[in-house]
């Protein structure tokens, strides 16, 4: 709650489930200005960060409002599972934030082979950023309410860049990502971009 930079920091094998982050108990009102709801950073060989993390889960998803809802970065964070989270919506289905500070709902950076399943992402500049490879996205609702029946737009639904760049980083990304599978498609609707 309040003006915290980080609402949760993680270690190996962590489960982050059934939390309300950046909102009042019950998810009825925005509280403070959380920068990252859940932030998982794991470098290549420096031993920092977390492996084998599960964020959410069937019936145990998190409800998050933050400038960036979930941020997962680094090779050691590969194979993180992000499932059944509601990012950017209050419990009543309205947008938690409607400002330019809401940057990314779920952001991956050089964390490969992640699974994103059954998440709802709404009200962000970009709903999902896949700056990594070999990820699988299924059953997500990007730009709608939880039921998929009412538009709750992001400016862009899903963004897959060709390269990840930053201080000391320049790497090709965006390869072999799977967006939907038979019987497990995503609803990507109501967004200003694709």
mmCIF file with all atom_site columns, N, CA and C in Angstrom, residues 36-39 55 62 64 68-72 82 85 87 104-108 114 119:
data_model
loop_
_atom_site.group_PDB
_atom_site.id
_atom_site.type_symbol
_atom_site.label_atom_id
_atom_site.label_alt_id
_atom_site.label_comp_id
_atom_site.label_asym_id
_atom_site.label_entity_id
_atom_site.label_seq_id
_atom_site.pdbx_PDB_ins_code
_atom_site.Cartn_x
_atom_site.Cartn_y
_atom_site.Cartn_z
_atom_site.occupancy
_atom_site.B_iso_or_equiv
_atom_site.pdbx_formal_charge
_atom_site.auth_seq_id
_atom_site.auth_comp_id
_atom_site.auth_asym_id
_atom_site.auth_atom_id
_atom_site.pdbx_PDB_model_num
ATOM 1  N N  . UNK A 1 36  ? 6.073  -1.150  -9.437  1.00 0.00 ? 36  UNK A N  1
ATOM 2  C CA . UNK A 1 36  ? 5.968  -2.506  -9.976  1.00 0.00 ? 36  UNK A CA 1
ATOM 3  C C  . UNK A 1 36  ? 5.194  -3.353  -8.983  1.00 0.00 ? 36  UNK A C  1
ATOM 4  N N  . UNK A 1 37  ? 4.098  -3.947  -9.417  1.00 0.00 ? 37  UNK A N  1
ATOM 5  C CA . UNK A 1 37  ? 3.325  -4.794  -8.517  1.00 0.00 ? 37  UNK A CA 1
ATOM 6  C C  . UNK A 1 37  ? 4.118  -5.998  -8.071  1.00 0.00 ? 37  UNK A C  1
ATOM 7  N N  . UNK A 1 38  ? 4.645  -6.762  -9.023  1.00 0.00 ? 38  UNK A N  1
ATOM 8  C CA . UNK A 1 38  ? 5.554  -7.878  -8.771  1.00 0.00 ? 38  UNK A CA 1
ATOM 9  C C  . UNK A 1 38  ? 6.730  -7.698  -9.713  1.00 0.00 ? 38  UNK A C  1
ATOM 10 N N  . UNK A 1 39  ? 7.938  -7.658  -9.158  1.00 0.00 ? 39  UNK A N  1
ATOM 11 C CA . UNK A 1 39  ? 9.145  -7.462  -9.967  1.00 0.00 ? 39  UNK A CA 1
ATOM 12 C C  . UNK A 1 39  ? 10.107 -8.606  -9.698  1.00 0.00 ? 39  UNK A C  1
ATOM 13 N N  . UNK A 1 55  ? 3.520  -16.955 -10.362 1.00 0.00 ? 55  UNK A N  1
ATOM 14 C CA . UNK A 1 55  ? 2.794  -15.734 -10.011 1.00 0.00 ? 55  UNK A CA 1
ATOM 15 C C  . UNK A 1 55  ? 1.329  -15.958 -10.343 1.00 0.00 ? 55  UNK A C  1
ATOM 16 N N  . UNK A 1 62  ? -3.555 -12.973 -8.492  1.00 0.00 ? 62  UNK A N  1
ATOM 17 C CA . UNK A 1 62  ? -3.401 -11.689 -7.814  1.00 0.00 ? 62  UNK A CA 1
ATOM 18 C C  . UNK A 1 62  ? -4.203 -10.619 -8.536  1.00 0.00 ? 62  UNK A C  1
ATOM 19 N N  . UNK A 1 64  ? -3.857 -6.703  -9.266  1.00 0.00 ? 64  UNK A N  1
ATOM 20 C CA . UNK A 1 64  ? -2.732 -5.774  -9.210  1.00 0.00 ? 64  UNK A CA 1
ATOM 21 C C  . UNK A 1 64  ? -3.078 -4.465  -9.905  1.00 0.00 ? 64  UNK A C  1
ATOM 22 N N  . UNK A 1 68  ? 3.718  -0.717  -13.598 1.00 0.00 ? 68  UNK A N  1
ATOM 23 C CA . UNK A 1 68  ? 3.930  -1.971  -14.311 1.00 0.00 ? 68  UNK A CA 1
ATOM 24 C C  . UNK A 1 68  ? 3.384  -3.072  -13.424 1.00 0.00 ? 68  UNK A C  1
ATOM 25 N N  . UNK A 1 69  ? 2.449  -3.852  -13.940 1.00 0.00 ? 69  UNK A N  1
ATOM 26 C CA . UNK A 1 69  ? 1.799  -4.868  -13.107 1.00 0.00 ? 69  UNK A CA 1
ATOM 27 C C  . UNK A 1 69  ? 2.753  -5.964  -12.677 1.00 0.00 ? 69  UNK A C  1
ATOM 28 N N  . UNK A 1 70  ? 3.309  -6.690  -13.661 1.00 0.00 ? 70  UNK A N  1
ATOM 29 C CA . UNK A 1 70  ? 4.265  -7.772  -13.404 1.00 0.00 ? 70  UNK A CA 1
ATOM 30 C C  . UNK A 1 70  ? 5.441  -7.579  -14.353 1.00 0.00 ? 70  UNK A C  1
ATOM 31 N N  . UNK A 1 71  ? 6.651  -7.538  -13.790 1.00 0.00 ? 71  UNK A N  1
ATOM 32 C CA . UNK A 1 71  ? 7.872  -7.343  -14.569 1.00 0.00 ? 71  UNK A CA 1
ATOM 33 C C  . UNK A 1 71  ? 8.797  -8.518  -14.295 1.00 0.00 ? 71  UNK A C  1
ATOM 34 N N  . UNK A 1 72  ? 9.165  -9.265  -15.350 1.00 0.00 ? 72  UNK A N  1
ATOM 35 C CA . UNK A 1 72  ? 10.024 -10.442 -15.204 1.00 0.00 ? 72  UNK A CA 1
ATOM 36 C C  . UNK A 1 72  ? 11.206 -10.274 -16.157 1.00 0.00 ? 72  UNK A C  1
ATOM 37 N N  . UNK A 1 82  ? 2.960  -17.229 -15.103 1.00 0.00 ? 82  UNK A N  1
ATOM 38 C CA . UNK A 1 82  ? 2.111  -16.097 -14.727 1.00 0.00 ? 82  UNK A CA 1
ATOM 39 C C  . UNK A 1 82  ? 0.688  -16.485 -15.107 1.00 0.00 ? 82  UNK A C  1
ATOM 40 N N  . UNK A 1 85  ? -4.048 -13.889 -13.155 1.00 0.00 ? 85  UNK A N  1
ATOM 41 C CA . UNK A 1 85  ? -3.978 -12.596 -12.482 1.00 0.00 ? 85  UNK A CA 1
ATOM 42 C C  . UNK A 1 85  ? -4.882 -11.582 -13.172 1.00 0.00 ? 85  UNK A C  1
ATOM 43 N N  . UNK A 1 87  ? -4.968 -7.661  -13.817 1.00 0.00 ? 87  UNK A N  1
ATOM 44 C CA . UNK A 1 87  ? -4.029 -6.545  -13.763 1.00 0.00 ? 87  UNK A CA 1
ATOM 45 C C  . UNK A 1 87  ? -4.679 -5.315  -14.376 1.00 0.00 ? 87  UNK A C  1
ATOM 46 N N  . UNK A 1 104 ? 2.983  -0.854  -18.479 1.00 0.00 ? 104 UNK A N  1
ATOM 47 C CA . UNK A 1 104 ? 2.905  -2.213  -18.998 1.00 0.00 ? 104 UNK A CA 1
ATOM 48 C C  . UNK A 1 104 ? 2.215  -3.132  -18.016 1.00 0.00 ? 104 UNK A C  1
ATOM 49 N N  . UNK A 1 105 ? 1.268  -3.922  -18.498 1.00 0.00 ? 105 UNK A N  1
ATOM 50 C CA . UNK A 1 105 ? 0.564  -4.845  -17.612 1.00 0.00 ? 105 UNK A CA 1
ATOM 51 C C  . UNK A 1 105 ? 1.442  -6.015  -17.205 1.00 0.00 ? 105 UNK A C  1
ATOM 52 N N  . UNK A 1 106 ? 1.944  -6.754  -18.197 1.00 0.00 ? 106 UNK A N  1
ATOM 53 C CA . UNK A 1 106 ? 2.919  -7.826  -17.984 1.00 0.00 ? 106 UNK A CA 1
ATOM 54 C C  . UNK A 1 106 ? 4.074  -7.552  -18.935 1.00 0.00 ? 106 UNK A C  1
ATOM 55 N N  . UNK A 1 107 ? 5.292  -7.468  -18.389 1.00 0.00 ? 107 UNK A N  1
ATOM 56 C CA . UNK A 1 107 ? 6.472  -7.167  -19.191 1.00 0.00 ? 107 UNK A CA 1
ATOM 57 C C  . UNK A 1 107 ? 7.514  -8.258  -18.972 1.00 0.00 ? 107 UNK A C  1
ATOM 58 N N  . UNK A 1 108 ? 7.969  -8.892  -20.056 1.00 0.00 ? 108 UNK A N  1
ATOM 59 C CA . UNK A 1 108 ? 9.071  -9.850  -19.974 1.00 0.00 ? 108 UNK A CA 1
ATOM 60 C C  . UNK A 1 108 ? 10.275 -9.248  -20.688 1.00 0.00 ? 108 UNK A C  1
ATOM 61 N N  . UNK A 1 114 ? 8.443  -18.589 -20.781 1.00 0.00 ? 114 UNK A N  1
ATOM 62 C CA . UNK A 1 114 ? 7.430  -18.303 -19.765 1.00 0.00 ? 114 UNK A CA 1
ATOM 63 C C  . UNK A 1 114 ? 6.065  -18.765 -20.252 1.00 0.00 ? 114 UNK A C  1
ATOM 64 N N  . UNK A 1 119 ? -4.739 -14.691 -17.733 1.00 0.00 ? 119 UNK A N  1
ATOM 65 C CA . UNK A 1 119 ? -4.630 -13.367 -17.123 1.00 0.00 ? 119 UNK A CA 1
ATOM 66 C C  . UNK A 1 119 ? -5.564 -12.371 -17.803 1.00 0.00 ? 119 UNK A C  1
#
